[in-house]
C-alpha cells in the first residue's frame, strides 16, 4: 500500500461510448493503454478468480499459489453446474496457463515464460536400448490452418464475436474452433 495514493482520471464521458466513438472524442484510441479508470473497475484479476475457485473447491489457501498468473477477466459466465476444476480448466485454455503440484502446493503458471532449467541429453536416462532422445516431426496436414474462438464482446451488449488466426504456410484445410463463456475486449480477442 502506498501512502497518499489516489485514483484519478475518472472520465465523465460515458463508457463504452468513450473510447469507442473516436469520431466524437479523438483521444479514444489512447484509452487502451492509458490511465483512465473508466470501464476498468469491473474486471477481476485472473489470479484472484483462480484463487477464489480453488478456495471454493475446499483447498486451503496455503496450498494455492497464483503468483505466476497475470491478466484480467472482464466477464466469465458459469452457465451450468460444474466443478471449480472445470471452471479453472476453461480459464487455463483461454489465458494459457498450467497448474502443477510442487511439495503439496498447486502452482498456476503462465505459458510462454522464460525457461527455468536446461536439460542436456547427457542428463537423461534411457528407458530402453537405443537413443536416449527421440524427435518426432508432425505432418503439416495434421496442423490446423486456422484457429477460431467465439467469445462475448465486453464493450457491447455481450454480443457474440468470433476471432480467427490463420497460417498461410500450412497446406491443410483443418480448422480448430472453441467457444469461451467470457466477455473479452475486441483488441484482446
Coordinates of N, CA and C in Angstrom, one line a residue:
X1 N 0.8 -1.2 0.0 CA 0.0 0.0 0.0 C 0.9 1.2 0.0
X2 N 0.6 2.2 -0.9 CA 1.4 3.4 -1.0 C 0.6 4.5 -0.3
X3 N 1.2 5.2 0.7 CA 0.5 6.2 1.4 C 0.3 7.4 0.5
X4 N -0.8 8.1 0.7 CA -1.2 9.3 -0.1 C -1.3 9.0 -1.6
X5 N -1.8 7.8 -1.9 CA -2.1 7.4 -3.3 C -3.6 7.7 -3.6
X6 N -3.9 8.2 -4.7 CA -5.2 8.5 -5.0 C -5.5 8.0 -6.5
X7 N -6.8 7.5 -6.7 CA -7.2 7.2 -8.0 C -7.6 8.5 -8.7
X8 N -7.2 8.6 -10.0 CA -7.6 9.8 -10.7 C -8.0 9.4 -12.2
X9 N -8.4 10.4 -12.9 CA -8.9 10.3 -14.3 C -10.1 9.4 -14.4
X10 N -11.1 9.6 -13.5 CA -12.4 9.0 -13.7 C -13.1 9.9 -14.7
X11 N -13.3 9.5 -15.9 CA -13.8 10.3 -17.0 C -15.3 10.4 -17.0
X12 N -15.8 11.6 -17.2 CA -17.3 11.7 -17.2 C -17.9 11.3 -18.4
X13 N -17.2 11.0 -19.5 CA -17.7 10.6 -20.7 C -18.2 9.1 -20.5
X14 N -19.4 8.8 -21.1 CA -20.0 7.5 -20.8 C -19.3 6.3 -21.5
X15 N -18.9 5.4 -20.7 CA -18.3 4.2 -21.2 C -19.4 3.2 -21.7
X16 N -19.3 2.5 -22.7 CA -18.2 2.3 -23.7 C -18.2 3.3 -24.8
X17 N -19.1 4.2 -24.9 CA -19.1 5.2 -26.0 C -17.8 5.9 -26.0
X18 N -17.3 6.3 -24.9 CA -15.9 6.7 -24.8 C -15.2 5.4 -24.2
X19 N -14.3 4.8 -24.9 CA -13.4 5.3 -26.0 C -13.9 4.9 -27.4
X20 N -15.0 4.2 -27.6 CA -15.4 3.7 -28.9 C -15.6 4.7 -30.0
X21 N -16.3 5.8 -29.6 CA -16.6 6.8 -30.6 C -15.5 7.8 -30.9
X22 N -14.5 7.3 -31.6 CA -13.3 8.1 -31.9 C -13.6 9.3 -32.8
X23 N -14.8 9.3 -33.5 CA -15.1 10.5 -34.3 C -15.6 11.6 -33.4
X24 N -16.1 11.3 -32.2 CA -16.5 12.3 -31.3 C -15.4 12.7 -30.4
X25 N -14.6 11.8 -29.8 CA -13.5 12.0 -28.9 C -12.2 11.5 -29.6
X26 N -11.3 12.4 -29.9 CA -10.1 12.0 -30.6 C -9.1 11.2 -29.7
X27 N -9.2 11.3 -28.4 CA -8.3 10.6 -27.6 C -8.8 9.2 -27.2
X28 N -9.8 8.7 -27.9 CA -10.4 7.3 -27.6 C -9.3 6.2 -27.8
X29 N -8.5 6.4 -28.8 CA -7.5 5.4 -29.1 C -6.5 5.2 -28.0
X30 N -6.3 6.3 -27.2 CA -5.3 6.2 -26.1 C -5.8 5.4 -24.9
X31 N -7.1 5.2 -24.8 CA -7.7 4.6 -23.7 C -7.1 3.2 -23.3
X32 N -6.9 2.4 -24.4 CA -6.5 1.0 -24.2 C -5.2 0.9 -23.3
X33 N -4.3 1.8 -23.6 CA -3.0 1.8 -22.8 C -2.9 2.9 -21.9
X34 N -3.9 3.7 -21.7 CA -3.9 4.9 -20.9 C -4.1 4.7 -19.5
X35 N -4.4 5.8 -18.8 CA -4.5 5.8 -17.3 C -5.9 5.9 -16.8
X36 N -6.9 5.9 -17.8 CA -8.3 6.0 -17.4 C -8.8 4.9 -16.5
X37 N -9.6 5.2 -15.5 CA -10.2 4.1 -14.7 C -11.5 3.7 -15.2
X38 N -12.2 4.6 -16.0 CA -13.5 4.4 -16.5 C -13.5 3.1 -17.4
X39 N -14.4 2.2 -17.1 CA -14.5 1.0 -17.8 C -13.6 -0.1 -17.4
X40 N -12.8 0.1 -16.4 CA -11.8 -0.9 -16.0 C -12.1 -1.5 -14.6
X41 N -12.9 -0.9 -13.8 CA -13.1 -1.3 -12.4 C -14.0 -2.5 -12.3
X42 N -14.6 -3.0 -13.3 CA -15.5 -4.1 -13.2 C -14.8 -5.4 -13.4
X43 N -13.5 -5.4 -13.9 CA -12.8 -6.6 -14.1 C -12.2 -7.1 -12.8
X44 N -11.9 -8.4 -12.8 CA -11.2 -9.1 -11.7 C -9.9 -9.7 -12.2
X45 N -8.9 -9.7 -11.4 CA -7.6 -10.3 -11.8 C -7.8 -11.8 -12.0
X46 N -7.1 -12.3 -13.0 CA -7.1 -13.8 -13.2 C -6.7 -14.5 -12.0
X47 N -5.6 -14.0 -11.3 CA -5.1 -14.7 -10.1 C -6.2 -14.7 -9.0
X48 N -6.9 -13.6 -8.8 CA -7.9 -13.6 -7.7 C -9.1 -14.6 -8.1
X49 N -9.4 -14.7 -9.3 CA -10.5 -15.6 -9.7 C -10.1 -17.0 -9.5
X50 N -8.9 -17.4 -9.9 CA -8.4 -18.8 -9.8 C -8.3 -19.1 -8.3
X51 N -7.8 -18.2 -7.5 CA -7.7 -18.4 -6.0 C -9.1 -18.6 -5.4
X52 N -10.1 -17.8 -5.8 CA -11.4 -18.0 -5.3 C -12.0 -19.3 -5.7
X53 N -11.8 -19.8 -6.9 CA -12.3 -21.1 -7.4 C -11.6 -22.2 -6.6
X54 N -10.3 -22.1 -6.3 CA -9.6 -23.1 -5.5 C -10.1 -23.2 -4.1
X55 N -10.4 -22.0 -3.5 CA -10.9 -22.0 -2.1 C -12.3 -22.6 -2.1
X56 N -13.1 -22.3 -3.2 CA -14.5 -22.8 -3.3 C -14.4 -24.3 -3.4
X57 N -13.3 -24.9 -3.9 CA -13.2 -26.3 -4.1 C -12.8 -27.0 -2.8
X58 N -12.5 -26.2 -1.7 CA -12.1 -26.7 -0.4 C -10.6 -26.8 -0.2
X59 N -9.8 -26.2 -1.1 CA -8.3 -26.2 -0.9 C -8.0 -25.1 0.1
X60 N -7.1 -25.4 1.1 CA -6.6 -24.4 2.0 C -5.8 -23.3 1.2
X61 N -5.8 -22.1 1.6 CA -5.1 -21.0 0.9 C -3.6 -21.2 0.9
X62 N -3.1 -21.9 1.9 CA -1.7 -22.2 2.0 C -1.2 -23.2 0.9
X63 N -2.1 -23.9 0.3 CA -1.8 -24.8 -0.8 C -2.0 -24.3 -2.2
X64 N -2.3 -23.1 -2.3 CA -2.6 -22.5 -3.6 C -1.6 -21.3 -3.9
X65 N -0.9 -21.3 -5.0 CA 0.0 -20.2 -5.4 C -0.4 -19.7 -6.8
X66 N -1.0 -18.5 -6.8 CA -1.4 -17.9 -8.0 C -0.5 -16.7 -8.4
X67 N 0.7 -16.6 -7.8 CA 1.6 -15.5 -8.1 C 2.2 -15.5 -9.5
X68 N 2.1 -16.7 -10.2 CA 2.6 -16.8 -11.6 C 1.5 -16.4 -12.6
X69 N 0.4 -15.9 -12.2 CA -0.7 -15.6 -13.1 C -0.8 -14.1 -13.3
X70 N -1.1 -13.6 -14.5 CA -1.4 -12.2 -14.7 C -2.5 -12.1 -15.7
X71 N -3.1 -10.9 -15.8 CA -4.2 -10.7 -16.7 C -5.5 -10.4 -15.9
X72 N -6.5 -9.9 -16.7 CA -7.8 -9.5 -16.1 C -8.9 -10.2 -16.8
X73 N -9.9 -10.6 -16.0 CA -11.1 -11.2 -16.6 C -12.2 -10.2 -16.5
X74 N -12.7 -9.8 -17.7 CA -13.7 -8.8 -17.8 C -15.1 -9.4 -17.5
X75 N -15.3 -10.6 -17.9 CA -16.6 -11.2 -17.6 C -16.4 -12.7 -17.9
X76 N -17.0 -13.5 -17.0 CA -16.9 -15.0 -17.1 C -18.2 -15.6 -16.6
X77 N -18.9 -16.3 -17.5 CA -20.2 -16.9 -17.1 C -20.1 -18.4 -16.9
X78 N -20.4 -18.9 -15.7 CA -20.5 -20.3 -15.5 C -22.0 -20.7 -15.7
X79 N -22.3 -21.2 -16.9 CA -23.6 -21.4 -17.4 C -24.3 -22.7 -17.0
X80 N -23.5 -23.6 -16.3 CA -24.0 -24.9 -15.9 C -23.4 -25.3 -14.6
X81 N -24.0 -26.3 -14.0 CA -23.4 -26.8 -12.8 C -22.1 -27.5 -13.1
X82 N -21.0 -27.0 -12.6 CA -19.7 -27.6 -12.9 C -18.8 -27.4 -11.7
X83 N -17.8 -28.2 -11.7 CA -16.8 -28.2 -10.6 C -15.9 -27.0 -10.8
X84 N -15.3 -26.5 -9.7 CA -14.3 -25.4 -9.8 C -13.2 -25.8 -10.7
X85 N -12.8 -27.1 -10.7 CA -11.7 -27.6 -11.6 C -12.1 -27.4 -13.1
X86 N -13.4 -27.6 -13.4 CA -13.8 -27.4 -14.8 C -13.7 -25.9 -15.2
X87 N -14.1 -25.1 -14.3 CA -14.0 -23.6 -14.5 C -12.6 -23.2 -14.7
X88 N -11.7 -23.7 -13.9 CA -10.3 -23.3 -14.0 C -9.7 -23.9 -15.3
X89 N -10.1 -25.0 -15.7 CA -9.7 -25.6 -17.0 C -10.1 -24.7 -18.1
X90 N -11.3 -24.2 -18.1 CA -11.7 -23.2 -19.2 C -10.9 -22.0 -19.2
X91 N -10.6 -21.4 -18.0 CA -9.8 -20.3 -17.9 C -8.3 -20.5 -18.4
X92 N -7.8 -21.7 -18.1 CA -6.4 -22.1 -18.5 C -6.3 -22.2 -20.0
X93 N -7.4 -22.7 -20.7 CA -7.3 -22.8 -22.1 C -7.4 -21.4 -22.7
X94 N -8.2 -20.5 -22.1 CA -8.3 -19.2 -22.7 C -7.1 -18.3 -22.5
X95 N -6.6 -18.3 -21.2 CA -5.5 -17.4 -20.9 C -4.1 -18.0 -21.1
X96 N -4.0 -19.4 -21.2 CA -2.8 -20.0 -21.5 C -1.9 -20.2 -20.2
X97 N -2.4 -20.9 -19.2 CA -1.6 -21.2 -18.1 C -1.8 -22.7 -17.7
X98 N -0.9 -23.2 -16.9 CA -0.9 -24.6 -16.4 C -0.9 -24.6 -14.9
X99 N -1.4 -25.7 -14.4 CA -1.4 -26.0 -12.9 C -0.4 -27.1 -12.7
X100 N 0.5 -27.0 -11.7 CA 1.4 -28.1 -11.3 C 1.5 -28.1 -9.8
X101 N 1.8 -29.3 -9.4 CA 1.9 -29.5 -7.9 C 3.3 -29.7 -7.6
X102 N 3.8 -28.9 -6.6 CA 5.1 -28.9 -6.1 C 5.1 -28.9 -4.6
X103 N 5.6 -29.9 -3.9 CA 5.7 -30.0 -2.5 C 4.3 -29.7 -1.8
X104 N 3.3 -30.3 -2.4 CA 1.9 -30.1 -1.8 C 1.2 -28.8 -2.1
X105 N 1.8 -28.0 -2.9 CA 1.2 -26.7 -3.3 C 0.9 -26.7 -4.8
X106 N -0.3 -26.3 -5.1 CA -0.7 -26.2 -6.5 C -0.3 -24.8 -7.0
X107 N 0.6 -24.8 -8.0 CA 1.1 -23.6 -8.6 C 0.5 -23.4 -10.0
X108 N 0.0 -22.2 -10.2 CA -0.5 -21.8 -11.5 C 0.5 -20.9 -12.2
X109 N 0.9 -21.3 -13.4 CA 2.0 -20.5 -14.1 C 1.6 -20.3 -15.6
X110 N 1.8 -19.1 -16.0 CA 1.5 -18.7 -17.4 C 2.5 -19.4 -18.3
X111 N 2.0 -19.8 -19.5 CA 2.8 -20.4 -20.5 C 3.6 -19.4 -21.2
X112 N 4.7 -19.8 -21.9 CA 5.5 -18.9 -22.7 C 6.5 -18.0 -21.9
X113 N 6.7 -18.4 -20.7 CA 7.7 -17.6 -19.9 C 9.1 -18.1 -20.2
X114 N 10.1 -17.5 -19.7 CA 11.5 -17.9 -19.9 C 11.7 -19.3 -19.2
X115 N 12.6 -20.0 -19.8 CA 13.0 -21.3 -19.3 C 13.5 -21.2 -17.9
X116 N 13.2 -22.2 -17.0 CA 13.7 -22.2 -15.7 C 14.8 -23.2 -15.5
X117 N 15.0 -24.1 -16.5 CA 16.1 -25.1 -16.4 C 16.4 -25.6 -17.8
X118 N 17.6 -26.0 -18.0 CA 18.0 -26.6 -19.3 C 18.4 -28.0 -19.0
X119 N 18.0 -28.9 -19.8 CA 18.3 -30.3 -19.7 C 19.0 -30.8 -20.9
X120 N 20.3 -31.2 -20.7 CA 21.1 -31.7 -21.8 C 20.8 -33.2 -22.0
X121 N 21.1 -33.7 -23.2 CA 20.8 -35.2 -23.5 C 21.6 -36.0 -22.5
X122 N 22.8 -35.6 -22.1 CA 23.6 -36.4 -21.1 C 22.9 -36.5 -19.7
X123 N 21.9 -35.6 -19.4 CA 21.2 -35.6 -18.2 C 20.0 -36.6 -18.2
X124 N 19.7 -37.1 -19.4 CA 18.6 -38.0 -19.5 C 18.9 -39.4 -19.2
X125 N 18.0 -40.3 -18.8 CA 18.2 -41.7 -18.6 C 17.4 -42.4 -19.6
X126 N 18.0 -43.4 -20.3 CA 17.4 -44.2 -21.3 C 16.4 -45.2 -20.7
X127 N 15.2 -45.2 -21.2 CA 14.2 -46.2 -20.7 C 14.4 -47.5 -21.3
X128 N 15.0 -47.6 -22.5 CA 15.3 -48.9 -23.2 C 16.6 -48.7 -24.0
X129 N 17.0 -49.7 -24.7 CA 18.2 -49.6 -25.5 C 17.9 -48.7 -26.7
X130 N 19.0 -48.1 -27.1 CA 18.9 -47.2 -28.3 C 19.1 -45.7 -27.9
X131 N 18.6 -44.8 -28.7 CA 18.8 -43.4 -28.4 C 18.0 -42.9 -27.2
X132 N 18.6 -42.0 -26.4 CA 18.0 -41.5 -25.3 C 16.9 -40.5 -25.6
X133 N 17.1 -39.8 -26.7 CA 16.1 -38.8 -27.1 C 15.6 -39.1 -28.5
X134 N 14.3 -39.1 -28.7 CA 13.7 -39.3 -30.0 C 12.9 -38.1 -30.4
X135 N 13.1 -37.6 -31.6 CA 12.3 -36.5 -32.1 C 11.3 -37.0 -33.1
X136 N 10.1 -36.5 -33.0 CA 9.0 -36.9 -33.9 C 8.5 -35.6 -34.5
X137 N 8.5 -35.6 -35.8 CA 8.0 -34.4 -36.5 C 6.6 -34.7 -37.0
X138 N 5.7 -33.7 -36.6 CA 4.3 -33.9 -37.0 C 4.1 -33.5 -38.5
X139 N 3.1 -34.2 -39.1 CA 2.9 -33.9 -40.5 C 2.2 -32.5 -40.6
X140 N 2.5 -31.8 -41.7 CA 1.9 -30.5 -41.9 C 0.4 -30.6 -42.0
X141 N -0.1 -31.7 -42.6 CA -1.5 -31.8 -42.8 C -2.3 -32.1 -41.5
X142 N -1.6 -32.4 -40.4 CA -2.2 -32.6 -39.1 C -2.4 -31.3 -38.4
X143 N -1.7 -30.3 -38.8 CA -1.8 -29.0 -38.1 C -3.0 -28.2 -38.6
X144 N -3.7 -27.5 -37.7 CA -4.8 -26.7 -38.2 C -4.3 -25.5 -39.1
X145 N -5.1 -25.1 -40.1 CA -4.8 -23.9 -40.8 C -5.3 -22.7 -40.1
X146 N -6.4 -22.9 -39.4 CA -7.0 -21.7 -38.7 C -7.4 -22.1 -37.3
X147 N -7.4 -21.1 -36.4 CA -7.9 -21.2 -35.1 C -9.0 -20.2 -34.9
X148 N -10.2 -20.6 -34.6 CA -11.4 -19.7 -34.4 C -11.8 -19.8 -32.9
X149 N -12.0 -18.6 -32.3 CA -12.5 -18.5 -31.0 C -13.8 -17.7 -31.0
X150 N -14.8 -18.2 -30.3 CA -16.0 -17.4 -30.1 C -16.1 -17.0 -28.6
X151 N -16.3 -15.6 -28.5 CA -16.3 -15.0 -27.2 C -17.5 -14.0 -27.2
X152 N -17.7 -13.4 -26.1 CA -18.7 -12.3 -26.0 C -17.9 -11.0 -26.0
X153 N -18.4 -10.0 -26.7 CA -17.8 -8.6 -26.7 C -18.0 -7.9 -25.4
X154 N -16.9 -7.5 -24.7 CA -17.0 -6.8 -23.4 C -17.5 -5.4 -23.6
X155 N -17.4 -4.8 -24.8 CA -17.7 -3.4 -25.0 C -19.1 -3.2 -25.6
X156 N -19.8 -4.2 -25.8 CA -21.1 -4.1 -26.4 C -22.1 -4.7 -25.4
X157 N -23.2 -5.2 -26.0 CA -24.2 -5.8 -25.1 C -23.9 -7.3 -25.0
X158 N -22.7 -7.6 -24.8 CA -22.2 -9.0 -24.7 C -22.6 -9.9 -25.9
X159 N -22.6 -9.2 -27.1 CA -22.9 -9.9 -28.3 C -21.8 -10.9 -28.6
X160 N -22.1 -12.0 -29.3 CA -21.1 -13.0 -29.7 C -20.1 -12.3 -30.7
X161 N -18.9 -12.7 -30.6 CA -17.8 -12.2 -31.5 C -16.9 -13.4 -31.8
X162 N -16.5 -13.5 -33.0 CA -15.7 -14.6 -33.4 C -14.4 -14.0 -34.0
X163 N -13.3 -14.5 -33.5 CA -11.9 -14.1 -33.9 C -11.2 -15.3 -34.6
X164 N -10.3 -15.0 -35.5 CA -9.7 -16.1 -36.2 C -8.2 -15.7 -36.4
X165 N -7.4 -16.7 -36.3 CA -6.0 -16.6 -36.7 C -5.7 -17.7 -37.7
X166 N -5.0 -17.3 -38.8 CA -4.7 -18.3 -39.9 C -3.2 -18.4 -40.1
X167 N -2.8 -19.6 -40.5 CA -1.4 -19.8 -41.0 C -1.5 -19.8 -42.5
X168 N -0.5 -19.1 -43.1 CA -0.5 -19.0 -44.6 C 0.4 -20.0 -45.2
X169 N 1.2 -20.7 -44.4 CA 2.2 -21.6 -44.9 C 1.8 -23.1 -44.7
X170 N 0.7 -23.3 -44.1 CA 0.3 -24.7 -43.9 C -0.6 -25.2 -45.0
X171 N -0.3 -26.4 -45.6 CA -1.1 -26.9 -46.6 C -2.1 -27.9 -46.1
X172 N -3.2 -27.3 -45.5 CA -4.2 -28.1 -44.9 C -5.5 -27.3 -44.8
X173 N -6.6 -28.0 -44.6 CA -7.9 -27.3 -44.5 C -8.5 -27.4 -43.1
X174 N -7.8 -28.0 -42.2 CA -8.3 -28.3 -40.9 C -8.5 -26.9 -40.1
X175 N -9.6 -26.8 -39.4 CA -9.9 -25.6 -38.6 C -10.2 -26.1 -37.1
X176 N -9.5 -25.5 -36.2 CA -9.7 -25.7 -34.8 C -10.6 -24.6 -34.2
X177 N -11.6 -24.9 -33.6 CA -12.5 -23.9 -33.0 C -12.9 -24.2 -31.6
X178 N -13.2 -23.1 -30.9 CA -13.5 -23.2 -29.5 C -14.4 -22.1 -29.1
X179 N -15.3 -22.3 -28.2 CA -16.2 -21.2 -27.7 C -15.9 -21.0 -26.2
X180 N -15.8 -19.8 -25.8 CA -15.5 -19.5 -24.4 C -16.6 -18.6 -23.8
X181 N -17.1 -19.0 -22.6 CA -18.1 -18.2 -21.9 C -17.5 -16.9 -21.3
X182 N -16.8 -16.1 -22.0 CA -16.1 -15.0 -21.5 C -16.4 -13.7 -22.3
X183 N -16.4 -12.6 -21.5 CA -16.5 -11.3 -22.2 C -15.1 -10.8 -22.3
X184 N -14.8 -10.4 -23.6 CA -13.4 -10.0 -23.9 C -13.4 -8.7 -24.7
X185 N -12.5 -7.8 -24.4 CA -12.4 -6.6 -25.2 C -12.0 -6.9 -26.6
X186 N -12.4 -6.2 -27.6 CA -12.1 -6.6 -29.0 C -10.6 -6.7 -29.3
X187 N -9.9 -5.7 -28.7 CA -8.4 -5.7 -29.0 C -7.7 -6.9 -28.4
X188 N -8.2 -7.4 -27.2 CA -7.6 -8.5 -26.6 C -8.0 -9.8 -27.4
X189 N -9.2 -9.9 -27.9 CA -9.7 -11.0 -28.7 C -8.8 -11.1 -29.9

